[in-house]
mmCIF file of C-alpha atoms in Angstrom:
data_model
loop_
_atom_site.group_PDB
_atom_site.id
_atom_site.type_symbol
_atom_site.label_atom_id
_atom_site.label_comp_id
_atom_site.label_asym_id
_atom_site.label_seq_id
_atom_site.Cartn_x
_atom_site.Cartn_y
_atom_site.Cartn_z
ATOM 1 C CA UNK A 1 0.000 0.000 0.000
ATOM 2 C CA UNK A 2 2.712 2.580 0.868
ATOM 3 C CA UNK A 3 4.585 1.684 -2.059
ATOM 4 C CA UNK A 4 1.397 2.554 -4.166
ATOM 5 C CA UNK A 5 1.362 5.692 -2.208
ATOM 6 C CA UNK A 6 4.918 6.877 -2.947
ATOM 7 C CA UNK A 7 4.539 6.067 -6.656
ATOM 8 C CA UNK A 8 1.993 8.595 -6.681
ATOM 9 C CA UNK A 9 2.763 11.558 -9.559
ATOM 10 C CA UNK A 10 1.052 14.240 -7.256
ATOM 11 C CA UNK A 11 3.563 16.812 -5.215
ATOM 12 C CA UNK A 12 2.196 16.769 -2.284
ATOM 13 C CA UNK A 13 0.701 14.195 -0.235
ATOM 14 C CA UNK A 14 -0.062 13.593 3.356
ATOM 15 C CA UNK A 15 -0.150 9.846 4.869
ATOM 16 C CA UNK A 16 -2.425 9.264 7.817
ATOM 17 C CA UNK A 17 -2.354 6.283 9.144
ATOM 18 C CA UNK A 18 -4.128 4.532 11.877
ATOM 19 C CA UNK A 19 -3.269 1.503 13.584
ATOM 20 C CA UNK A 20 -4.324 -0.489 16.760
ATOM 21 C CA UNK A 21 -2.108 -3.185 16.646
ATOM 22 C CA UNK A 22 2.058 -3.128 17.863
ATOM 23 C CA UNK A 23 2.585 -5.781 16.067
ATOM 24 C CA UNK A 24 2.436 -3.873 13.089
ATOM 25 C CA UNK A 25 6.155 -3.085 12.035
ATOM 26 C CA UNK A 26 5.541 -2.031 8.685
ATOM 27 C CA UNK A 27 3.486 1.163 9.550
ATOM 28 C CA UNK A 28 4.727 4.491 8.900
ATOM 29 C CA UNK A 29 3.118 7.732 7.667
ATOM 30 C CA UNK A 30 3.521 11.734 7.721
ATOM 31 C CA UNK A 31 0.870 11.504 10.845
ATOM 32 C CA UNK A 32 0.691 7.690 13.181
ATOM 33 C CA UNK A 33 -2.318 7.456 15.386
ATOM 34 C CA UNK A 34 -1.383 4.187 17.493
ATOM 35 C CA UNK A 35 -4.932 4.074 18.586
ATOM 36 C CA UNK A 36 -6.766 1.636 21.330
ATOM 37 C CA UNK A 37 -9.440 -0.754 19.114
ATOM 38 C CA UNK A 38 -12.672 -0.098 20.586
ATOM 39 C CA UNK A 39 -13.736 -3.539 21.957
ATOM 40 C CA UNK A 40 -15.276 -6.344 20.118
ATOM 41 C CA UNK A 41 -15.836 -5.866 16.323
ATOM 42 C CA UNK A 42 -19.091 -5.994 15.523
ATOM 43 C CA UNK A 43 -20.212 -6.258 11.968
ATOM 44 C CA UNK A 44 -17.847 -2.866 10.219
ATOM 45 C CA UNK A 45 -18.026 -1.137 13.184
ATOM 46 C CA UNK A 46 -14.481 -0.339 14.443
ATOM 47 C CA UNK A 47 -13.659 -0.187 11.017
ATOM 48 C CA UNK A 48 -15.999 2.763 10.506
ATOM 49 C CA UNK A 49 -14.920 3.912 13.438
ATOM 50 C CA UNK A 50 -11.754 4.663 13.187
ATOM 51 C CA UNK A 51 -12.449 7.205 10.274
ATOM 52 C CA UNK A 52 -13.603 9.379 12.750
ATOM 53 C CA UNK A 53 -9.781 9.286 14.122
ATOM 54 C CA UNK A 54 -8.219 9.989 10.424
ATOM 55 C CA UNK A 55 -10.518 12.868 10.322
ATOM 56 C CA UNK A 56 -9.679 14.676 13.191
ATOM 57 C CA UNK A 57 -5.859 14.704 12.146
ATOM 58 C CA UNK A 58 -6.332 16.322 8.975
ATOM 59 C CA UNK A 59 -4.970 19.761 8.971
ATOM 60 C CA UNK A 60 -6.791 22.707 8.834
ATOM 61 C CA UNK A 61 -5.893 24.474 5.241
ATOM 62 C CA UNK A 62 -7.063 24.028 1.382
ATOM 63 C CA UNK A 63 -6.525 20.052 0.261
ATOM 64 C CA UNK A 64 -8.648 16.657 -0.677
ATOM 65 C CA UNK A 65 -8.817 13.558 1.126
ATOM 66 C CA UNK A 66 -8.902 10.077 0.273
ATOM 67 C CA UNK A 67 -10.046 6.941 2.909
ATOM 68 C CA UNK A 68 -8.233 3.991 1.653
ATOM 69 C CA UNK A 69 -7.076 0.892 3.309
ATOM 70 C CA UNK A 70 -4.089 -1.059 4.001
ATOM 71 C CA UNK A 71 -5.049 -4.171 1.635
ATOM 72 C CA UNK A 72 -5.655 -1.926 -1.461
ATOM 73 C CA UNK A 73 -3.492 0.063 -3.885
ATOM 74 C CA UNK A 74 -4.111 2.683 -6.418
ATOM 75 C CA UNK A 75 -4.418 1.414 -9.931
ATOM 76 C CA UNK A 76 -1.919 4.035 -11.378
ATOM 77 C CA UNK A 77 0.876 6.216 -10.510
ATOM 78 C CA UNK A 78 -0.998 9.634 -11.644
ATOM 79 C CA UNK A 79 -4.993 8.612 -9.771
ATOM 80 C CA UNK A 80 -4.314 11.327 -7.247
ATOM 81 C CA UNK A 81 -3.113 13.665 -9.934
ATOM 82 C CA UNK A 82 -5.902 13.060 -12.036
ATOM 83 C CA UNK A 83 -8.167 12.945 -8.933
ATOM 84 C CA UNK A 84 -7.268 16.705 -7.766
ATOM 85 C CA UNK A 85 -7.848 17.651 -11.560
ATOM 86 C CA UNK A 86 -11.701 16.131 -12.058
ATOM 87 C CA UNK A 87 -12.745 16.816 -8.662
ATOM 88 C CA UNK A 88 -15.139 20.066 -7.671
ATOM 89 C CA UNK A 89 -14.184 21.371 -4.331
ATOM 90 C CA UNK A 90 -18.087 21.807 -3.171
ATOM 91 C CA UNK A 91 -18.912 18.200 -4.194
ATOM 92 C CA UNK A 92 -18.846 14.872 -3.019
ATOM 93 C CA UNK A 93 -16.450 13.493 -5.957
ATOM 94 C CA UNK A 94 -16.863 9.681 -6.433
ATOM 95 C CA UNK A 95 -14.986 7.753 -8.949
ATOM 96 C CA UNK A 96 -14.859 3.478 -8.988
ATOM 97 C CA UNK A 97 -13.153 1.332 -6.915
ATOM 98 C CA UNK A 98 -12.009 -2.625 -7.684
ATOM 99 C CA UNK A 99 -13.104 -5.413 -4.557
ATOM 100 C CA UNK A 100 -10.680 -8.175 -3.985
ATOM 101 C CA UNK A 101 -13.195 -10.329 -5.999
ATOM 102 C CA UNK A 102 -12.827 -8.111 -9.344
ATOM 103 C CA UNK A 103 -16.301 -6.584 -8.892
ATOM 104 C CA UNK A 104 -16.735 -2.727 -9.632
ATOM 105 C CA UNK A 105 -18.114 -0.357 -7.400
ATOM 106 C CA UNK A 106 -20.420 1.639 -7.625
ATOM 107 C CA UNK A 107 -22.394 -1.330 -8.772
ATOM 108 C CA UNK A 108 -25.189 0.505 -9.996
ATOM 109 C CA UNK A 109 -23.720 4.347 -11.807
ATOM 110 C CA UNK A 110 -25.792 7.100 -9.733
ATOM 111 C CA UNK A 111 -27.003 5.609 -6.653
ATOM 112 C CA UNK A 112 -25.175 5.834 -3.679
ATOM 113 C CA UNK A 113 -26.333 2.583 -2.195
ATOM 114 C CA UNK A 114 -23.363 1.082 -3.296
ATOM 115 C CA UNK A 115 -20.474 3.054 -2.759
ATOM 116 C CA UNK A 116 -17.440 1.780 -1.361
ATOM 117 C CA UNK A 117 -15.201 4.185 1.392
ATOM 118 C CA UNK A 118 -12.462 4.190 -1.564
ATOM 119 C CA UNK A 119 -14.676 5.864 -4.108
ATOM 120 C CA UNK A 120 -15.128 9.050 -2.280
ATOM 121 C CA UNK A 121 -13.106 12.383 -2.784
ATOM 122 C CA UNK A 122 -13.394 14.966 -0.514
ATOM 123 C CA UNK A 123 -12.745 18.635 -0.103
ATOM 124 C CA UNK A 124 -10.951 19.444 3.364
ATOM 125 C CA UNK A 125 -13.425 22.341 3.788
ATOM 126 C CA UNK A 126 -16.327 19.224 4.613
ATOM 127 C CA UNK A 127 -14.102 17.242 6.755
ATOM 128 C CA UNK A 128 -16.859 17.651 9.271
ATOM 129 C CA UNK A 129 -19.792 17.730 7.735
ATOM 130 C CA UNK A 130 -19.927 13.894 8.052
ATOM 131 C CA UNK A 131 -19.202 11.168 10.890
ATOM 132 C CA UNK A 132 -18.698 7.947 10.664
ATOM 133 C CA UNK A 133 -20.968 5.460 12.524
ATOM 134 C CA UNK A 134 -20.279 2.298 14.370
ATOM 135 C CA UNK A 135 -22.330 0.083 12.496
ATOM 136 C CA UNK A 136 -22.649 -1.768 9.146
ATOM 137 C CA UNK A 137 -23.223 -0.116 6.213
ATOM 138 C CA UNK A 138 -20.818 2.832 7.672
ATOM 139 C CA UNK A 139 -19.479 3.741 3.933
ATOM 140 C CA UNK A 140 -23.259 4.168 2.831
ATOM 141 C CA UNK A 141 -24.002 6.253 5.927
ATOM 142 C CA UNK A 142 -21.384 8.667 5.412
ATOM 143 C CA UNK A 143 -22.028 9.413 1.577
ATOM 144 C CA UNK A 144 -26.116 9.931 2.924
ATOM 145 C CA UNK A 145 -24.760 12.907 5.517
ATOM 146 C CA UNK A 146 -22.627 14.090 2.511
ATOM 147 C CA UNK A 147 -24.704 14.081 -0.302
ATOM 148 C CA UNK A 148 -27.515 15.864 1.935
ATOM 149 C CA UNK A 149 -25.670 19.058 2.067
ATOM 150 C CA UNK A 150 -23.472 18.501 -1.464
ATOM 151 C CA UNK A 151 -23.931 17.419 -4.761
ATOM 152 C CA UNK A 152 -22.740 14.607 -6.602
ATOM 153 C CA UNK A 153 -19.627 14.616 -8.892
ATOM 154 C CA UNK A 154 -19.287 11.657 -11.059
ATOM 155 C CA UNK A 155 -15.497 10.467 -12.786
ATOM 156 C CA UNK A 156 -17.548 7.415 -13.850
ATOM 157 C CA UNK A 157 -13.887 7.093 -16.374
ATOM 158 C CA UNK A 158 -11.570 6.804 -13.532
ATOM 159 C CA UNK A 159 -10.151 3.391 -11.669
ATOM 160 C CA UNK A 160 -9.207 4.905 -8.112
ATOM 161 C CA UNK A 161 -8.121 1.498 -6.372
ATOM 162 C CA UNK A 162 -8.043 -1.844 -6.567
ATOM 163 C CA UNK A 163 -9.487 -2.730 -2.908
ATOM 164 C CA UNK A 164 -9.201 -5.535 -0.570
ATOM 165 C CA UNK A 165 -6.792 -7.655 -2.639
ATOM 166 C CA UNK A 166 -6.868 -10.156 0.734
ATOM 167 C CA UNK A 167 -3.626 -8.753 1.430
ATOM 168 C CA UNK A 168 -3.938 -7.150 4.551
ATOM 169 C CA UNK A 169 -2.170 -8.539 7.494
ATOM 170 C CA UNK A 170 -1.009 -11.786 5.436
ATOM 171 C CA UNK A 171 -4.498 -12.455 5.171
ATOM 172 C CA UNK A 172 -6.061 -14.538 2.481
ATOM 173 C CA UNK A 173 -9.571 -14.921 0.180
ATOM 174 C CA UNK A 174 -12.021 -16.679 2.558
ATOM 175 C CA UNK A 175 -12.115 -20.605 2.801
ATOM 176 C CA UNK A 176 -15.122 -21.478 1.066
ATOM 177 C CA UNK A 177 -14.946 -18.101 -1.384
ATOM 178 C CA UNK A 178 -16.729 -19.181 -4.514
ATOM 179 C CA UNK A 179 -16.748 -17.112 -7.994
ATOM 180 C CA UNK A 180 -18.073 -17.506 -11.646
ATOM 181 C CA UNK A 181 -18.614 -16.026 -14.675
ATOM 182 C CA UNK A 182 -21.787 -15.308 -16.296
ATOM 183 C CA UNK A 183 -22.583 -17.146 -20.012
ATOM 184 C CA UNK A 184 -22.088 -14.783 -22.180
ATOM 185 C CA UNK A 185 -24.002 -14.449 -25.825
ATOM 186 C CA UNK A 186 -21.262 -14.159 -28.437
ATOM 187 C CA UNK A 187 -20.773 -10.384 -29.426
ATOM 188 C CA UNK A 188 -21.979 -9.103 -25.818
ATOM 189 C CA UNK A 189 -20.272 -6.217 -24.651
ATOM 190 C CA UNK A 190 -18.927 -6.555 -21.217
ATOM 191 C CA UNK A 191 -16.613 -3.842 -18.702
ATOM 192 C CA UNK A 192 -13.054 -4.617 -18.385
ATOM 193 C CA UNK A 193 -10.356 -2.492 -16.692
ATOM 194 C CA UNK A 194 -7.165 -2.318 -18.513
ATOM 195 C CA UNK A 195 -4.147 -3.809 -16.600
ATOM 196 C CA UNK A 196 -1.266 -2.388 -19.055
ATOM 197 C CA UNK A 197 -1.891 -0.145 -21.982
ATOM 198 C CA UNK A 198 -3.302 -1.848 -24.912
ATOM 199 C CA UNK A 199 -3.011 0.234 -28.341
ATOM 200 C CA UNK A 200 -6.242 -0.521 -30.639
ATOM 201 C CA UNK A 201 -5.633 -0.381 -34.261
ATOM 202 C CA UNK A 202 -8.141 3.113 -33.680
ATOM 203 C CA UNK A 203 -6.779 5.683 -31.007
ATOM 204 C CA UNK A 204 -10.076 5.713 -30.025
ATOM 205 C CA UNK A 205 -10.484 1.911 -28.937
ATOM 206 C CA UNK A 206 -7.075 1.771 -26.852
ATOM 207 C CA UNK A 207 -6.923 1.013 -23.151
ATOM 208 C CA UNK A 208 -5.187 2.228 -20.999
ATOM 209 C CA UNK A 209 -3.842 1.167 -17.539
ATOM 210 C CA UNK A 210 -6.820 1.635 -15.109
ATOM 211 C CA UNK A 211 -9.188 2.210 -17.788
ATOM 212 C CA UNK A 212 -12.204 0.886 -17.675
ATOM 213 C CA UNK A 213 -13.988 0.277 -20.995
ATOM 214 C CA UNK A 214 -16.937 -2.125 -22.747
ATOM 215 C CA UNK A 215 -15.647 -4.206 -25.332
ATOM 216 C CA UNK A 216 -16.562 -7.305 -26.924
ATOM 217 C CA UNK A 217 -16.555 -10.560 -25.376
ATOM 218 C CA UNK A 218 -14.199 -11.931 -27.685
ATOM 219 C CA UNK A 219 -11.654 -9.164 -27.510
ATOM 220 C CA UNK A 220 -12.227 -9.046 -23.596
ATOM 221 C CA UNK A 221 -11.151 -12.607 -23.381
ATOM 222 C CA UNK A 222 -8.083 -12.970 -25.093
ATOM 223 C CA UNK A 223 -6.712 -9.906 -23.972
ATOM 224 C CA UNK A 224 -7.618 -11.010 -20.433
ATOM 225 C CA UNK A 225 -5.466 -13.990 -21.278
ATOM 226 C CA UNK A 226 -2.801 -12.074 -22.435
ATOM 227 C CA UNK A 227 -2.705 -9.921 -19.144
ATOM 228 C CA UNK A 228 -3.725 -7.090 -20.542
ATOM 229 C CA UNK A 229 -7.390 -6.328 -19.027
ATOM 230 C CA UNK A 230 -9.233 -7.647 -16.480
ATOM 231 C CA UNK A 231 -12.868 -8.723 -17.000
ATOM 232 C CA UNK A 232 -15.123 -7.190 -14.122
ATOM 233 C CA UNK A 233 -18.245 -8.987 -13.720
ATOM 234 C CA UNK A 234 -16.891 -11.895 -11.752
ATOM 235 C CA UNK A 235 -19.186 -12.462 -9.004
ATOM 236 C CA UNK A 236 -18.520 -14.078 -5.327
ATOM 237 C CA UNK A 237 -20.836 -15.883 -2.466
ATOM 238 C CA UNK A 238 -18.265 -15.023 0.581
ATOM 239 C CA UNK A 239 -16.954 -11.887 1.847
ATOM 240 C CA UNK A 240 -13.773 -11.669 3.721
ATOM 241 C CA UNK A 241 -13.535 -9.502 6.369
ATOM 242 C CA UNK A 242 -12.528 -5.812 7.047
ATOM 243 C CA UNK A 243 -8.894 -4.513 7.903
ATOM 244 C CA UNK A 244 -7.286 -3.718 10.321
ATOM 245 C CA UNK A 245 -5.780 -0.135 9.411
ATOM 246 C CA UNK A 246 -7.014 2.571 7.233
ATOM 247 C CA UNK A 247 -5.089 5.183 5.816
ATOM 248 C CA UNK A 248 -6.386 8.702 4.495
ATOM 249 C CA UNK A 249 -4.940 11.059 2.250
ATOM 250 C CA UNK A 250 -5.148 14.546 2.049
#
């Protein structure tokens, strides 16, 4: 994660990291809150709550910030960059985020039932207008407080992360975790995020890294096999289960 950090393009960035665990060597950041966990977890509830932490240690001043955690990374060296340049400062800015199981959120473009914390780009001047709460659902709670009091700006074009790869504390993908693939007709057109840049015969049909585009089955799955995109609509029956740390950016 803090190698995806320092590959970032962007000038100036500030690492805030929480963590409630000694054990963790690895840690490090501009700002370390070695924090007490608050008791039993109960469904994402210390999860949520440590937000609340990584909010109150943002400094007062013009900037963005950025919850993301310590099993993700971002899915190219300039998404900050191109972040900051896309984003309205009186707006809740949400662009798409990849789960460890190759879904893409937001699921369904212009609801905010299914936002993930990683898709969410915020102004410094609302670092209070939301808390988070110590329940489940806490991502989907705090883009309800937002979007009450700020509009919605979509980068439906931009990758942010790739999120909960399972690699979080050494952890793995579930026991049990089962995916597929939908049958597809032949021709259908289906969502894949590019992986490297792929160069179409047409400027217009290349891919490039963190790209996500809809292109024909066919095409999707040979250059899937050739490591060049990633096909999205895997689905999965198991869900592993939150970590540990969460960083924020600002």
């Amino acid at each position: 994660m803090m190698a995806s950090i320092a590959s970032q393009t962007y000038p100036n960035i500030k690492t805030i990291v929480h963590s409630d665990d000694p054990r963790d060597e690895y840690v490090r950041g501009d700002v370390v809150i070695n924090g007490a966990k608050y008791g039993p977890a109960y469904g994402n509830g210390t999860y949520n709550l440590y937000n609340n932490r990584l909010l109150k240690k943002i400094p007062d001043g013009p900037g963005w910030f950025h919850f993301i955690d310590d099993d993700d990374e971002y899915a190219a060296p300039d998404v900050i960059e191109r972040l900051v340049e896309s984003s309205l400062r009186d707006h809740v800015n949400v662009g798409r985020s990849q789960r460890w199981n190759n879904t893409i959120w937001p699921r369904h473009w212009g609801t905010q039932k299914s936002f993930q914390t990683e898709c969410f780009f915020i102004h410094t001047d609302h670092k209070h207008k939301g808390k988070w709460w110590g329940n489940t659902g806490g991502d989907h709670h705090y883009s309800k407080q937002l979007t009450k009091v700020l509009p919605i700006n979509w980068i439906d074009d931009l990758l942010i992360c790739r999120a909960q790869e399972g690699k979080g504390h050494g952890r793995c993908l579930d026991a049990g975790g089962k995916s597929h693939r939908r049958k597809m007709a032949p021709g259908s057109m289906v969502p894949v995020i590019g992986l490297t840049i792929y160069r179409a015969k047409r400027p217009k049909d290349t891919i490039r890294q963190g790209e996500i585009k809809r292109i024909p089955i066919e095409l999707a799955e040979k250059l899937e096999r050739d490591g060049k995109v990633k096909i999205t609509h895997w689905t999965t029956y198991v869900e592993k289960p939150q970590p540990i740390n969460v960083y924020a950016m600002q």
